Amino acid sequence: MLRLGLTFNQQTTVLETTAILATGLFAGGALYISTVEHPARFRMSAESAQRQFQHSYPRAARLQGTLAVVAGGCSLILGVLTRGTKYYVSAAAMLFIPIYTVIAVFPTNNRLLATSSHQLHGTLPQSEAVWPLLRKWGYLHSARLVASFLGLGVLLSAAS
């Protein structure tokens, strides 16, 4: 029990509500990025698309990273308190996201965030380097989208 002056049921309700909200916000943000923002980059010049990524990604990363950790943490605590398997599944899905991002997505992010053209593409023209990186980034990002909707679906089924 978390000693906040709340009953066990109140504590689990607060944790569950927070987990659902954070997971839902993450999933909604990831869906927006995958279906609206990222495809729009392909309607720009390579230079503009990279610049837009450089401005939007750090902001989105702070928000999405925080939401993933809050959602995963609340789900994990719920799993411990209630011994509910569904909460552990949701926690695993949401805590997978920051780990996956660091291991799998950061190398592509770092190249897209590079300000030096040599860091980005070496000897290739910018457009030949940016487009494959953006396509790869979109593919890598889709795993985060799937994980977040998995986490949300499991949480919602646990809450009902």
mmCIF file of C-alpha atoms in Angstrom, residues 83-144:
data_model
loop_
_atom_site.group_PDB
_atom_site.id
_atom_site.type_symbol
_atom_site.label_atom_id
_atom_site.label_comp_id
_atom_site.label_asym_id
_atom_site.label_seq_id
_atom_site.Cartn_x
_atom_site.Cartn_y
_atom_site.Cartn_z
ATOM 1 C CA ARG A 83 -1.005 -9.296 -9.115
ATOM 2 C CA GLY A 84 -2.834 -8.602 -12.360
ATOM 3 C CA THR A 85 -1.081 -10.147 -15.352
ATOM 4 C CA LYS A 86 -2.650 -7.655 -17.751
ATOM 5 C CA TYR A 87 -0.958 -4.792 -15.927
ATOM 6 C CA TYR A 88 2.411 -6.503 -16.321
ATOM 7 C CA VAL A 89 1.761 -6.933 -20.050
ATOM 8 C CA SER A 90 0.888 -3.253 -20.399
ATOM 9 C CA ALA A 91 3.949 -2.272 -18.349
ATOM 10 C CA ALA A 92 6.176 -4.416 -20.559
ATOM 11 C CA ALA A 93 4.710 -2.878 -23.728
ATOM 12 C CA MET A 94 5.144 0.692 -22.506
ATOM 13 C CA LEU A 95 8.575 0.215 -20.908
ATOM 14 C CA PHE A 96 9.730 -1.549 -24.082
ATOM 15 C CA ILE A 97 9.288 1.745 -25.940
ATOM 16 C CA PRO A 98 12.098 3.829 -24.357
ATOM 17 C CA ILE A 99 14.473 0.853 -24.377
ATOM 18 C CA TYR A 100 13.694 0.098 -28.027
ATOM 19 C CA THR A 101 14.076 3.779 -28.878
ATOM 20 C CA VAL A 102 17.560 3.962 -27.369
ATOM 21 C CA ILE A 103 18.752 0.718 -28.945
ATOM 22 C CA ALA A 104 17.042 0.691 -32.343
ATOM 23 C CA VAL A 105 15.883 4.208 -33.180
ATOM 24 C CA PHE A 106 18.623 6.486 -31.796
ATOM 25 C CA PRO A 107 21.198 5.680 -34.509
ATOM 26 C CA THR A 108 18.744 6.858 -37.186
ATOM 27 C CA ASN A 109 17.627 9.814 -35.038
ATOM 28 C CA ASN A 110 21.207 10.926 -34.552
ATOM 29 C CA ARG A 111 21.860 10.929 -38.288
ATOM 30 C CA LEU A 112 18.690 12.912 -38.981
ATOM 31 C CA LEU A 113 19.482 15.328 -36.151
ATOM 32 C CA ALA A 114 23.043 15.856 -37.430
ATOM 33 C CA THR A 115 23.744 19.422 -38.432
ATOM 34 C CA SER A 116 26.847 18.578 -40.428
ATOM 35 C CA SER A 117 26.130 17.263 -43.914
ATOM 36 C CA HIS A 118 29.073 14.852 -43.559
ATOM 37 C CA GLN A 119 27.520 13.338 -40.401
ATOM 38 C CA LEU A 120 24.262 12.879 -42.277
ATOM 39 C CA HIS A 121 25.330 11.384 -45.560
ATOM 40 C CA GLY A 122 29.057 11.381 -46.098
ATOM 41 C CA THR A 123 29.496 11.764 -49.845
ATOM 42 C CA LEU A 124 25.850 11.315 -50.928
ATOM 43 C CA PRO A 125 23.742 14.296 -51.990
ATOM 44 C CA GLN A 126 21.463 15.348 -49.142
ATOM 45 C CA SER A 127 18.219 14.134 -50.746
ATOM 46 C CA GLU A 128 19.701 10.692 -51.370
ATOM 47 C CA ALA A 129 20.619 10.429 -47.687
ATOM 48 C CA VAL A 130 17.566 12.034 -46.048
ATOM 49 C CA TRP A 131 14.769 10.095 -47.747
ATOM 50 C CA PRO A 132 16.024 6.577 -46.874
ATOM 51 C CA LEU A 133 16.671 7.694 -43.296
ATOM 52 C CA LEU A 134 13.178 9.158 -42.975
ATOM 53 C CA ARG A 135 11.625 5.998 -44.434
ATOM 54 C CA LYS A 136 13.634 3.884 -41.983
ATOM 55 C CA TRP A 137 12.652 6.156 -39.100
ATOM 56 C CA GLY A 138 8.959 5.782 -40.000
ATOM 57 C CA TYR A 139 9.304 2.014 -40.047
ATOM 58 C CA LEU A 140 11.121 2.003 -36.695
ATOM 59 C CA HIS A 141 8.546 4.365 -35.182
ATOM 60 C CA SER A 142 5.715 2.007 -36.141
ATOM 61 C CA ALA A 143 6.916 -0.475 -33.495
ATOM 62 C CA ARG A 144 6.309 2.184 -30.845
#
